[in-house]
XYZ file of C-alpha atoms in Angstrom:
283
model
C -15.013 9.637 10.277
C -15.617 7.791 13.498
C -13.747 4.708 14.688
C -15.290 1.303 14.190
C -15.892 -1.252 16.877
C -13.568 -3.771 18.521
C -12.581 -6.540 16.250
C -13.106 -10.205 15.709
C -10.960 -11.554 12.909
C -7.867 -10.988 10.829
C -8.655 -9.879 7.261
C -7.145 -11.671 4.310
C -6.176 -8.484 2.495
C -7.230 -4.964 1.630
C -9.542 -6.181 -1.120
C -12.580 -6.862 1.025
C -12.353 -10.662 0.863
C -13.544 -12.589 3.881
C -10.986 -13.614 6.526
C -9.495 -17.079 6.262
C -7.970 -17.173 9.759
C -10.052 -18.841 12.456
C -11.149 -16.401 15.153
C -9.728 -18.606 17.874
C -6.227 -18.337 16.399
C -6.160 -14.557 15.954
C -3.362 -12.925 17.934
C -4.071 -9.830 20.020
C -0.598 -8.311 20.210
C -1.819 -4.728 20.007
C -4.412 -4.518 22.768
C -4.333 -0.991 24.230
C -1.881 0.163 21.555
C -2.434 3.168 19.286
C -1.149 3.073 15.698
C -0.837 5.747 13.023
C -0.432 4.697 9.388
C 0.116 7.280 6.679
C -1.342 7.230 3.151
C -3.382 4.201 4.148
C -6.719 4.495 2.371
C -5.662 1.777 -0.077
C -2.955 -0.719 -0.889
C -0.194 -1.639 1.545
C -1.161 0.951 4.138
C -4.747 -0.215 4.243
C -3.681 -3.841 4.555
C -1.388 -2.969 7.465
C -4.120 -0.924 9.137
C -6.600 -3.778 8.991
C -4.011 -6.257 10.284
C -3.034 -4.135 13.308
C -6.669 -3.369 14.086
C -7.520 -7.070 13.811
C -4.916 -7.679 16.499
C -6.454 -5.116 18.822
C -4.863 -1.785 17.934
C -6.762 1.473 17.754
C -5.655 2.603 14.323
C -5.766 6.005 12.656
C -5.137 6.250 8.922
C -4.274 9.403 7.026
C -4.902 10.058 3.355
C -5.629 12.979 1.046
C -8.210 11.087 -1.030
C -11.623 11.640 0.573
C -13.436 8.968 -1.417
C -10.796 6.303 -0.817
C -10.634 7.195 2.867
C -14.387 6.879 3.322
C -14.396 3.551 1.473
C -11.564 2.221 3.652
C -13.338 3.269 6.846
C -16.606 1.757 5.684
C -14.862 -1.557 4.992
C -13.135 -1.417 8.382
C -16.478 -0.870 10.066
C -17.973 -3.781 8.144
C -15.197 -5.995 9.482
C -15.638 -4.678 13.016
C -12.214 -3.021 13.111
C -11.310 0.005 15.236
C -10.034 2.311 12.494
C -10.422 6.083 12.375
C -9.407 8.341 9.510
C -8.278 11.875 8.839
C -7.900 13.675 5.540
C -4.798 15.819 5.183
C -2.041 16.835 2.797
C 1.145 15.352 4.213
C 3.275 17.764 2.193
C 2.000 20.602 4.395
C 3.953 20.526 7.648
C 1.346 22.446 9.647
C -1.334 19.910 8.733
C 0.859 16.994 9.803
C 1.762 18.611 13.110
C -1.867 19.509 13.848
C -3.012 15.956 13.055
C -0.393 14.423 15.369
C -1.343 16.826 18.165
C -5.005 15.919 17.674
C -4.314 12.181 17.783
C -2.080 12.443 20.846
C -4.683 14.538 22.671
C -7.453 12.071 21.847
C -5.572 8.852 22.631
C -2.924 9.981 25.090
C -0.243 8.038 23.234
C 1.032 6.947 19.819
C 2.736 3.565 20.067
C 3.202 2.676 16.411
C 4.002 4.831 13.397
C 4.035 3.268 9.924
C 5.497 5.705 7.412
C 3.733 4.214 4.418
C 3.460 7.307 2.206
C 5.495 7.086 -0.993
C 5.493 6.340 -4.671
C 7.425 6.817 -7.891
C 4.850 9.397 -9.078
C 5.140 8.307 -12.712
C 8.253 10.352 -13.425
C 10.180 9.389 -16.587
C 12.225 6.229 -16.150
C 15.396 7.468 -17.865
C 17.656 9.657 -15.747
C 18.402 12.250 -18.432
C 14.676 12.774 -19.033
C 13.961 13.649 -15.383
C 13.559 17.275 -14.378
C 14.449 19.028 -11.128
C 10.729 19.147 -10.395
C 10.493 15.363 -10.802
C 13.220 14.909 -8.212
C 11.724 17.427 -5.808
C 8.248 15.850 -5.948
C 9.510 12.309 -5.403
C 11.787 13.337 -2.531
C 9.011 15.369 -0.907
C 6.564 12.450 -0.888
C 8.967 9.632 -0.060
C 11.357 11.343 2.342
C 10.295 14.773 3.576
C 6.734 13.756 4.498
C 8.106 10.838 6.532
C 10.679 13.034 8.251
C 8.008 15.589 9.166
C 5.690 12.939 10.596
C 8.445 11.165 12.507
C 9.657 14.432 14.025
C 6.133 15.176 15.247
C 5.464 11.677 16.632
C 8.731 10.903 18.454
C 8.139 13.359 21.337
C 4.820 11.589 22.037
C 6.565 8.209 22.046
C 9.339 9.508 24.303
C 6.853 10.689 26.903
C 5.501 7.147 27.141
C 8.895 5.458 26.890
C 7.769 3.242 24.034
C 7.552 3.354 20.261
C 7.699 1.301 17.095
C 8.488 3.107 13.843
C 8.213 1.133 10.613
C 9.415 2.845 7.450
C 8.358 1.609 4.037
C 11.398 1.187 1.832
C 11.552 -0.764 -1.406
C 13.531 -3.425 -3.186
C 14.333 -0.583 -5.573
C 16.151 1.317 -2.830
C 18.449 -1.645 -2.179
C 19.001 -3.186 -5.580
C 17.879 -0.619 -8.182
C 14.827 -0.886 -10.405
C 13.947 -1.751 -13.972
C 10.872 0.454 -14.043
C 10.594 3.081 -11.279
C 13.413 5.487 -12.123
C 16.313 7.081 -10.253
C 14.446 9.546 -7.982
C 12.398 6.769 -6.367
C 15.430 4.506 -5.979
C 17.395 7.324 -4.338
C 14.492 8.307 -2.080
C 13.969 4.778 -0.785
C 17.697 4.413 -0.212
C 17.562 7.617 1.813
C 14.774 6.180 3.966
C 16.966 3.212 4.858
C 19.730 5.565 5.995
C 17.182 7.634 7.933
C 16.013 4.458 9.671
C 19.539 3.666 10.896
C 20.039 7.054 12.481
C 16.613 7.174 14.145
C 17.178 3.668 15.539
C 20.536 4.679 16.976
C 19.442 7.995 18.450
C 16.142 6.964 20.021
C 16.804 3.395 21.088
C 17.542 4.572 24.663
C 14.003 6.008 24.756
C 12.400 2.628 24.105
C 11.806 3.425 20.432
C 12.745 1.037 17.635
C 12.894 1.935 13.954
C 13.049 -0.538 11.075
C 12.532 -0.612 7.317
C 10.475 -3.029 5.243
C 11.580 -3.338 1.625
C 8.824 -4.903 -0.482
C 9.281 -6.265 -3.945
C 6.502 -5.721 -6.465
C 3.327 -6.227 -4.443
C 0.204 -6.639 -6.546
C -1.926 -3.736 -5.485
C -4.193 -2.316 -8.209
C -1.808 0.619 -8.664
C 1.200 -1.655 -9.165
C -0.790 -3.856 -11.553
C -1.539 -0.827 -13.723
C 2.068 0.341 -13.551
C 3.465 -3.065 -14.524
C 0.992 -3.379 -17.394
C 2.134 -0.022 -18.740
C 5.855 -0.778 -18.623
C 6.063 -4.547 -19.203
C 4.605 -6.949 -21.738
C 2.876 -10.134 -20.589
C 5.987 -12.089 -21.594
C 8.233 -9.792 -19.551
C 5.964 -10.141 -16.541
C 6.053 -13.918 -16.857
C 9.856 -13.812 -16.885
C 9.807 -11.653 -13.755
C 7.651 -14.185 -11.902
C 9.928 -16.992 -13.076
C 12.889 -15.121 -11.530
C 11.291 -15.151 -8.067
C 12.271 -18.249 -6.065
C 8.792 -18.635 -4.532
C 7.297 -18.284 -8.049
C 4.725 -15.637 -7.275
C 4.543 -11.894 -6.778
C 3.796 -10.405 -3.407
C 0.403 -9.878 -1.821
C -0.723 -7.114 0.492
C -1.031 -9.534 3.399
C 2.682 -10.429 3.044
C 3.579 -6.836 3.884
C 0.889 -6.511 6.551
C 2.359 -9.513 8.381
C 5.839 -7.977 8.288
C 4.512 -4.670 9.606
C 2.685 -6.452 12.414
C 5.866 -8.198 13.546
C 8.088 -5.106 13.526
C 5.357 -3.052 15.221
C 4.901 -5.586 18.018
C 6.494 -5.904 21.440
C 8.054 -9.145 20.204
C 10.381 -7.111 17.982
C 11.775 -5.078 20.868
C 15.342 -6.269 20.202
C 15.115 -5.563 16.458
C 16.053 -2.038 15.415
C 17.901 -0.453 12.519
C 17.046 -3.533 10.464
C 16.008 -3.846 6.840
C 13.532 -6.632 6.149
C 13.365 -7.714 2.509
C 9.934 -9.032 1.541
C 10.376 -9.941 -2.105
C 10.040 -13.718 -2.361
C 13.803 -14.081 -2.707
C 13.927 -12.146 -5.973
C 16.832 -10.146 -4.569
C 19.055 -11.441 -1.785
C 22.090 -10.185 0.084
C 24.475 -11.513 2.712
C-alpha cells in the first residue's frame, strides 16, 4: 500500500463525493507534518485522514480490514492525497509497537496521532444482560488499544518536541446513551480522563492532548445501528431535539480533528470538544 501523491483539494466527506471547496481557498496547515490515524479505513477516521492529507499532511491509516483499507487508499489516490496504509490488529501490542517503529523510521517523526479506534461492538444495551466478556472487549477496543498506541507514539513526539494527540470520545461518555450500553459509555468516559492526564504530563514536551465527543454521526455503520434500535418516528424525534435540526456528518468531525491537530491549537490541551449540534450542552 503505497502513499498517494501530493494533494489539490479538500474532500467533502469519506463517501467519495467531489470536493466543494475551491482549490484556492484550501488551507495547508499540515505541510511537512506526519499524521497517524487508527481504524481509519472508513467512517470518521477516513474522513479525518482525507482532511489532514488535503491540508498537506503525510497520513498513515491503520485498519484490520484489508478490503476496506485498499478501498480507502484507492480513493485517496484518486483524490491525489498522500495517504499510506497498514493492516494490523490493534489489540496485539507487539503489532502496534512494530507499526509505530516502522512509521517513525520511515518518516523520522510523528506529529499527529488520532486515536479513532472504538465502537460499542453490539453488546446488549441493558446492563444486567452484559457479560464480563462484553465489558472486556469494549474496554480493549476503546481504551487499551488507544493507551498502547499513545505509549508507543509519545517518545517519538518527545524527541521532536512537538505533538498533537486527538482522542475520539463520544457524547455517550459525557451524557449517557439511549442505545449504546454501559460498557461503551464507561469506556468513552475513561478516554476523557486519560486525555486530561496525558495533557498535564506531556504539555512541557510540546505535546497537546484533546478529546472530540461526537454525537450520532451518520456513517453507514451508525445508520444501520440506529435503524436497528429506533423506529422512523423515534429517529425523527431525535433530529427534532437537535438545535441545528440535523444529525452530524463526517466532515463535521474531520474539521474538528483538523483544528485540534493544527499548530493553531497549541494553547488548547486537556479540552473536550462537543460536536453534537447542541443536542447536549454543558456549562
